[in-house]
Amino acid sequence: MKLSVVTASVWALLAAGALVLTGQATALSAEMSAYDIVKKSEELTDQANDSTAEMTMILVNDKGQKRERKLSAFVKKYGEDSSKSILFFDSPADVKGTSFLVWTENKEDKQWLYLPALQRVRQISASGKGESFMGTELTFFDMGSHDVDDYTFTMLGEEPIDGEDCYKIEALPKEVEFYSKIVFWIRKGNFIPARADFYDPKGRYEKRGTFTKVKDIQGINTPTHIEMHNVQNNRTTIIELGNVVYDSGLKDDIFTERYMKRGK
């Protein structure tokens, strides 16, 4: 099982499939443990076999100045623990042609970044996953998938977020790499994450992710707005999803190094 929604992975929203739960299912959730709730959220946000989306990414610096980028994203599942994702930067000119490929196989991520100015594909090393992803407040680690069983979960209680009742849960990694702790809020009504707070390896509050503007797309509840605010440097990355399409039957050859260089 992956924990990509909890760690604010963009791919989690693209592969989202959180179906509205019945009143009976919601009532049963009262008896669920923190781990059960997280696992249920993960299962419900991974329904579609493939998905495509257009993305608007806005980078806001500490002075409030904004830069906007346009991207296209494609995701396809290959069984329970495997998937492939590719992201293309369409504009502006300084990033156009850049692409990012992720293969998740048996719960392990492999990532590649293509930079057209260098005409080469760079594989992201394990140590490099803590680096900023293309100048955003997301890291390469955030852009991957993570196993629920690599964390220990504790229920901290219940707390409303923007008027919606949520479970408040603490996730502690069994091995600290990039985050020492994540505290997140999962909506009680549909198990879609609403917010996640991230703490750096030294235990300092680092950034906050929010997941809003939930829309029904092809019968699937999909958060279409992400904000990642870094409280340490006061910078924010905003991602808006548009033209989301599920189960269009994506071909396998999209998710290759050749396609990275060629473009969508």
Coordinates of C-alpha atoms in Angstrom, one line a residue:
M1 CA 0.0 0.0 0.0
K2 CA 1.3 3.5 -0.8
L3 CA 1.0 6.6 1.4
S4 CA 1.3 9.1 -1.5
V5 CA -1.9 11.0 -0.5
V6 CA -0.6 11.5 3.0
T7 CA 2.7 12.8 1.7
A8 CA 1.1 15.2 -0.6
S9 CA 2.1 13.4 -3.8
V10 CA 0.6 15.0 -6.9
W11 CA 0.2 11.6 -8.3
A12 CA -2.2 10.7 -5.5
L13 CA -4.6 13.3 -6.7
L14 CA -4.3 12.2 -10.3
A15 CA -5.0 8.6 -9.3
A16 CA -7.7 9.7 -6.9
G17 CA -10.9 7.6 -6.7
A18 CA -12.4 8.4 -3.3
L19 CA -16.0 7.3 -3.7
V20 CA -18.7 8.8 -1.4
L21 CA -19.3 6.4 1.4
T22 CA -22.7 5.3 2.6
G23 CA -23.9 6.3 6.1
Q24 CA -23.3 2.7 7.2
A25 CA -19.7 2.8 6.2
T26 CA -19.2 6.1 7.9
A27 CA -20.7 4.7 11.1
L28 CA -18.4 1.7 10.9
S29 CA -15.4 4.1 10.7
A30 CA -16.0 5.1 14.4
E31 CA -14.6 1.7 15.3
M32 CA -11.6 1.9 13.0
S33 CA -8.0 2.4 14.3
A34 CA -5.7 5.2 13.0
Y35 CA -4.0 2.6 10.7
D36 CA -7.4 1.4 9.4
I37 CA -8.5 4.9 8.6
V38 CA -5.3 5.7 6.7
K39 CA -5.5 2.4 4.8
K40 CA -9.1 3.0 3.9
S41 CA -8.2 6.5 2.6
E42 CA -5.4 5.0 0.5
E43 CA -7.7 2.3 -0.9
L44 CA -10.4 4.8 -1.8
T45 CA -8.0 7.2 -3.5
D46 CA -6.8 4.6 -5.9
Q47 CA -9.8 3.4 -7.8
A48 CA -9.1 4.4 -11.4
N49 CA -6.9 2.3 -13.7
D50 CA -5.5 5.3 -15.4
S51 CA -5.9 9.1 -15.4
T52 CA -4.9 12.2 -17.3
A53 CA -5.0 15.8 -16.2
E54 CA -3.9 19.3 -17.1
M55 CA -2.1 21.2 -14.3
T56 CA -1.5 24.8 -13.5
M57 CA 1.4 25.2 -11.0
I58 CA 1.9 28.5 -9.3
L59 CA 5.1 29.2 -7.4
V60 CA 4.8 32.0 -4.8
N61 CA 8.0 33.4 -3.3
D62 CA 8.4 34.9 0.1
K63 CA 7.6 38.4 -1.3
G64 CA 4.3 37.2 -2.8
Q65 CA 5.6 37.2 -6.3
K66 CA 4.1 34.5 -8.6
R67 CA 5.4 32.4 -11.5
E68 CA 3.0 30.2 -13.4
R69 CA 3.6 26.9 -15.2
K70 CA 1.4 24.7 -17.3
L71 CA 1.8 20.9 -17.2
S72 CA 0.2 17.7 -18.5
A73 CA 0.2 14.5 -16.4
F74 CA -0.5 10.8 -17.1
V75 CA -0.8 7.9 -14.7
K76 CA -1.4 4.2 -15.1
K77 CA -1.7 1.4 -12.6
Y78 CA -0.1 -2.1 -13.1
G79 CA -1.6 -4.1 -10.2
E80 CA -1.9 -3.3 -6.6
D81 CA 1.7 -2.2 -5.9
S82 CA 2.9 -0.9 -9.3
S83 CA 2.2 2.1 -11.4
K84 CA 3.8 4.4 -13.9
S85 CA 3.5 8.2 -14.1
I86 CA 4.8 10.9 -16.4
L87 CA 4.6 14.7 -16.2
F88 CA 5.3 17.1 -19.0
F89 CA 6.1 20.8 -18.6
D90 CA 4.3 22.7 -21.4
S91 CA 5.1 26.3 -20.5
P92 CA 6.8 28.8 -20.0
A93 CA 9.8 28.6 -22.3
D94 CA 12.4 28.1 -19.6
V95 CA 10.8 24.8 -18.5
K96 CA 9.1 23.7 -21.7
G97 CA 10.1 20.2 -22.7
T98 CA 11.1 19.1 -19.2
S99 CA 9.6 15.8 -18.2
F100 CA 9.5 13.6 -15.1
L101 CA 8.9 9.9 -15.1
V102 CA 8.1 7.6 -12.1
W103 CA 8.0 3.8 -12.1
T104 CA 6.7 2.2 -8.9
E105 CA 7.3 -1.5 -8.9
N106 CA 6.7 -3.7 -5.8
K107 CA 6.5 -0.6 -3.6
E108 CA 9.8 0.8 -4.8
D109 CA 10.2 4.0 -6.8
K110 CA 12.4 4.8 -9.7
Q111 CA 12.4 8.4 -10.9
W112 CA 13.9 10.1 -13.9
L113 CA 14.1 13.8 -14.9
Y114 CA 14.6 15.0 -18.5
L115 CA 16.1 18.5 -18.9
P116 CA 16.0 19.5 -22.6
A117 CA 18.7 22.1 -22.2
L118 CA 21.2 19.3 -21.2
Q119 CA 19.6 16.8 -23.6
R120 CA 19.9 14.1 -21.0
V121 CA 17.9 12.0 -18.6
R122 CA 18.9 12.1 -15.0
Q123 CA 17.9 9.3 -12.7
I124 CA 17.1 10.6 -9.2
S125 CA 19.2 8.9 -6.6
A126 CA 17.9 7.9 -3.2
S127 CA 19.9 10.7 -1.6
G128 CA 18.6 13.2 -4.1
K129 CA 15.0 12.6 -3.2
G130 CA 15.2 15.3 -0.6
E131 CA 15.9 17.9 -3.2
S132 CA 13.3 20.4 -4.4
F133 CA 11.3 19.3 -7.4
M134 CA 11.8 21.9 -10.1
G135 CA 12.0 24.8 -7.6
T136 CA 8.7 23.9 -5.9
E137 CA 8.0 23.3 -2.2
L138 CA 7.5 19.6 -3.1
T139 CA 10.5 17.3 -3.0
F140 CA 11.2 14.3 -5.3
F141 CA 10.3 12.2 -2.2
D142 CA 6.9 13.9 -2.1
M143 CA 6.5 13.0 -5.8
G144 CA 6.8 9.3 -5.1
S145 CA 4.7 6.6 -3.4
H146 CA 5.3 5.4 0.1
D147 CA 4.3 2.2 1.9
V148 CA 1.7 2.7 4.7
D149 CA 3.5 -0.1 6.6
D150 CA 6.6 2.0 6.9
Y151 CA 4.8 4.3 9.4
T152 CA 3.3 3.9 12.8
F153 CA 0.0 5.7 13.3
T154 CA -1.6 7.3 16.3
M155 CA -5.1 8.8 16.6
L156 CA -4.8 12.3 18.0
G157 CA -8.5 12.9 18.1
E158 CA -11.0 14.7 15.8
E159 CA -10.8 18.3 14.5
P160 CA -12.7 20.3 11.9
I161 CA -10.9 21.6 8.9
D162 CA -12.8 24.3 7.0
G163 CA -16.0 23.2 8.6
E164 CA -15.6 19.5 7.8
D165 CA -15.1 17.0 10.6
C166 CA -11.8 15.2 10.3
Y167 CA -9.8 12.5 12.0
K168 CA -6.4 13.9 13.2
I169 CA -3.7 11.3 12.9
E170 CA 0.0 11.3 13.6
A171 CA 2.3 9.2 11.3
L172 CA 5.8 8.4 12.5
P173 CA 8.2 6.8 10.0
K174 CA 9.9 3.7 11.3
E175 CA 13.1 5.0 9.7
V176 CA 13.6 8.8 9.5
E177 CA 14.8 10.1 6.1
F178 CA 13.1 13.3 5.0
Y179 CA 10.4 13.8 7.6
S180 CA 10.4 13.0 11.3
K181 CA 6.7 13.2 11.6
I182 CA 3.5 13.9 9.5
V183 CA 0.3 15.0 11.1
F184 CA -2.7 14.8 8.9
W185 CA -6.4 15.3 8.8
I186 CA -8.7 12.9 7.0
R187 CA -12.3 13.9 6.3
K188 CA -14.8 11.7 8.2
G189 CA -17.5 11.9 5.5
N190 CA -15.5 10.5 2.6
F191 CA -12.0 9.7 3.9
I192 CA -10.3 12.2 1.6
P193 CA -7.3 13.9 3.2
A194 CA -7.9 17.6 4.0
R195 CA -4.5 18.7 5.3
A196 CA -1.0 17.4 6.2
D197 CA 1.6 19.0 8.3
F198 CA 5.3 17.9 7.8
Y199 CA 8.1 18.1 10.2
D200 CA 11.8 18.0 9.1
P201 CA 14.3 15.4 10.3
K202 CA 15.2 17.6 13.3
G203 CA 11.5 17.7 14.4
R204 CA 10.9 21.3 13.3
Y205 CA 7.6 22.2 11.6
E206 CA 8.4 22.5 7.9
K207 CA 5.4 22.8 5.7
R208 CA 1.6 22.4 5.4
G209 CA -0.2 20.7 2.5
T210 CA -4.0 21.3 1.9
F211 CA -6.3 19.4 -0.4
T212 CA -9.4 21.3 -1.4
K213 CA -12.0 21.9 -4.2
V214 CA -13.2 18.4 -4.2
K215 CA -15.2 17.7 -7.4
D216 CA -17.2 14.7 -8.6
I217 CA -15.5 13.6 -11.8
Q218 CA -16.9 10.5 -13.5
G219 CA -18.4 9.5 -10.1
I220 CA -15.1 9.9 -8.4
N221 CA -14.5 12.5 -5.6
T222 CA -11.3 14.3 -6.7
P223 CA -9.5 17.1 -4.8
T224 CA -8.5 19.5 -7.6
H225 CA -6.5 22.1 -5.6
I226 CA -3.3 21.5 -3.6
E227 CA -1.3 24.1 -1.7
M228 CA 2.1 23.3 -0.1
H229 CA 3.2 26.2 2.1
N230 CA 6.7 26.0 3.6
V231 CA 6.6 27.8 6.9
Q232 CA 10.5 27.9 7.1
N233 CA 11.0 29.9 4.0
N234 CA 7.5 31.3 3.5
R235 CA 7.2 30.0 0.0
T236 CA 4.1 28.3 -1.4
T237 CA 3.4 26.0 -4.4
I238 CA -0.2 25.8 -5.7
I239 CA -1.4 23.2 -8.0
E240 CA -4.7 23.3 -9.8
L241 CA -6.0 20.2 -11.7
G242 CA -8.2 20.6 -14.7
N243 CA -9.6 18.4 -17.5
V244 CA -9.2 15.3 -15.4
V245 CA -10.2 12.1 -17.2
Y246 CA -10.2 8.6 -15.7
D247 CA -9.9 5.2 -17.4
S248 CA -9.2 6.5 -20.9
G249 CA -7.0 3.4 -21.7
L250 CA -3.5 4.9 -21.8
K251 CA -0.9 3.1 -23.8
D252 CA 2.2 1.7 -22.1
D253 CA 4.7 3.5 -24.4
I254 CA 3.9 6.9 -22.9
F255 CA 5.9 5.9 -19.8
T256 CA 9.3 5.5 -21.4
E257 CA 12.6 7.4 -21.7
R258 CA 12.0 7.8 -25.4
Y259 CA 8.7 9.5 -24.7
M260 CA 10.3 11.7 -22.1
K261 CA 12.5 13.2 -24.8
R262 CA 9.9 13.3 -27.4
G263 CA 7.2 15.0 -25.4
K264 CA 3.5 14.3 -25.1

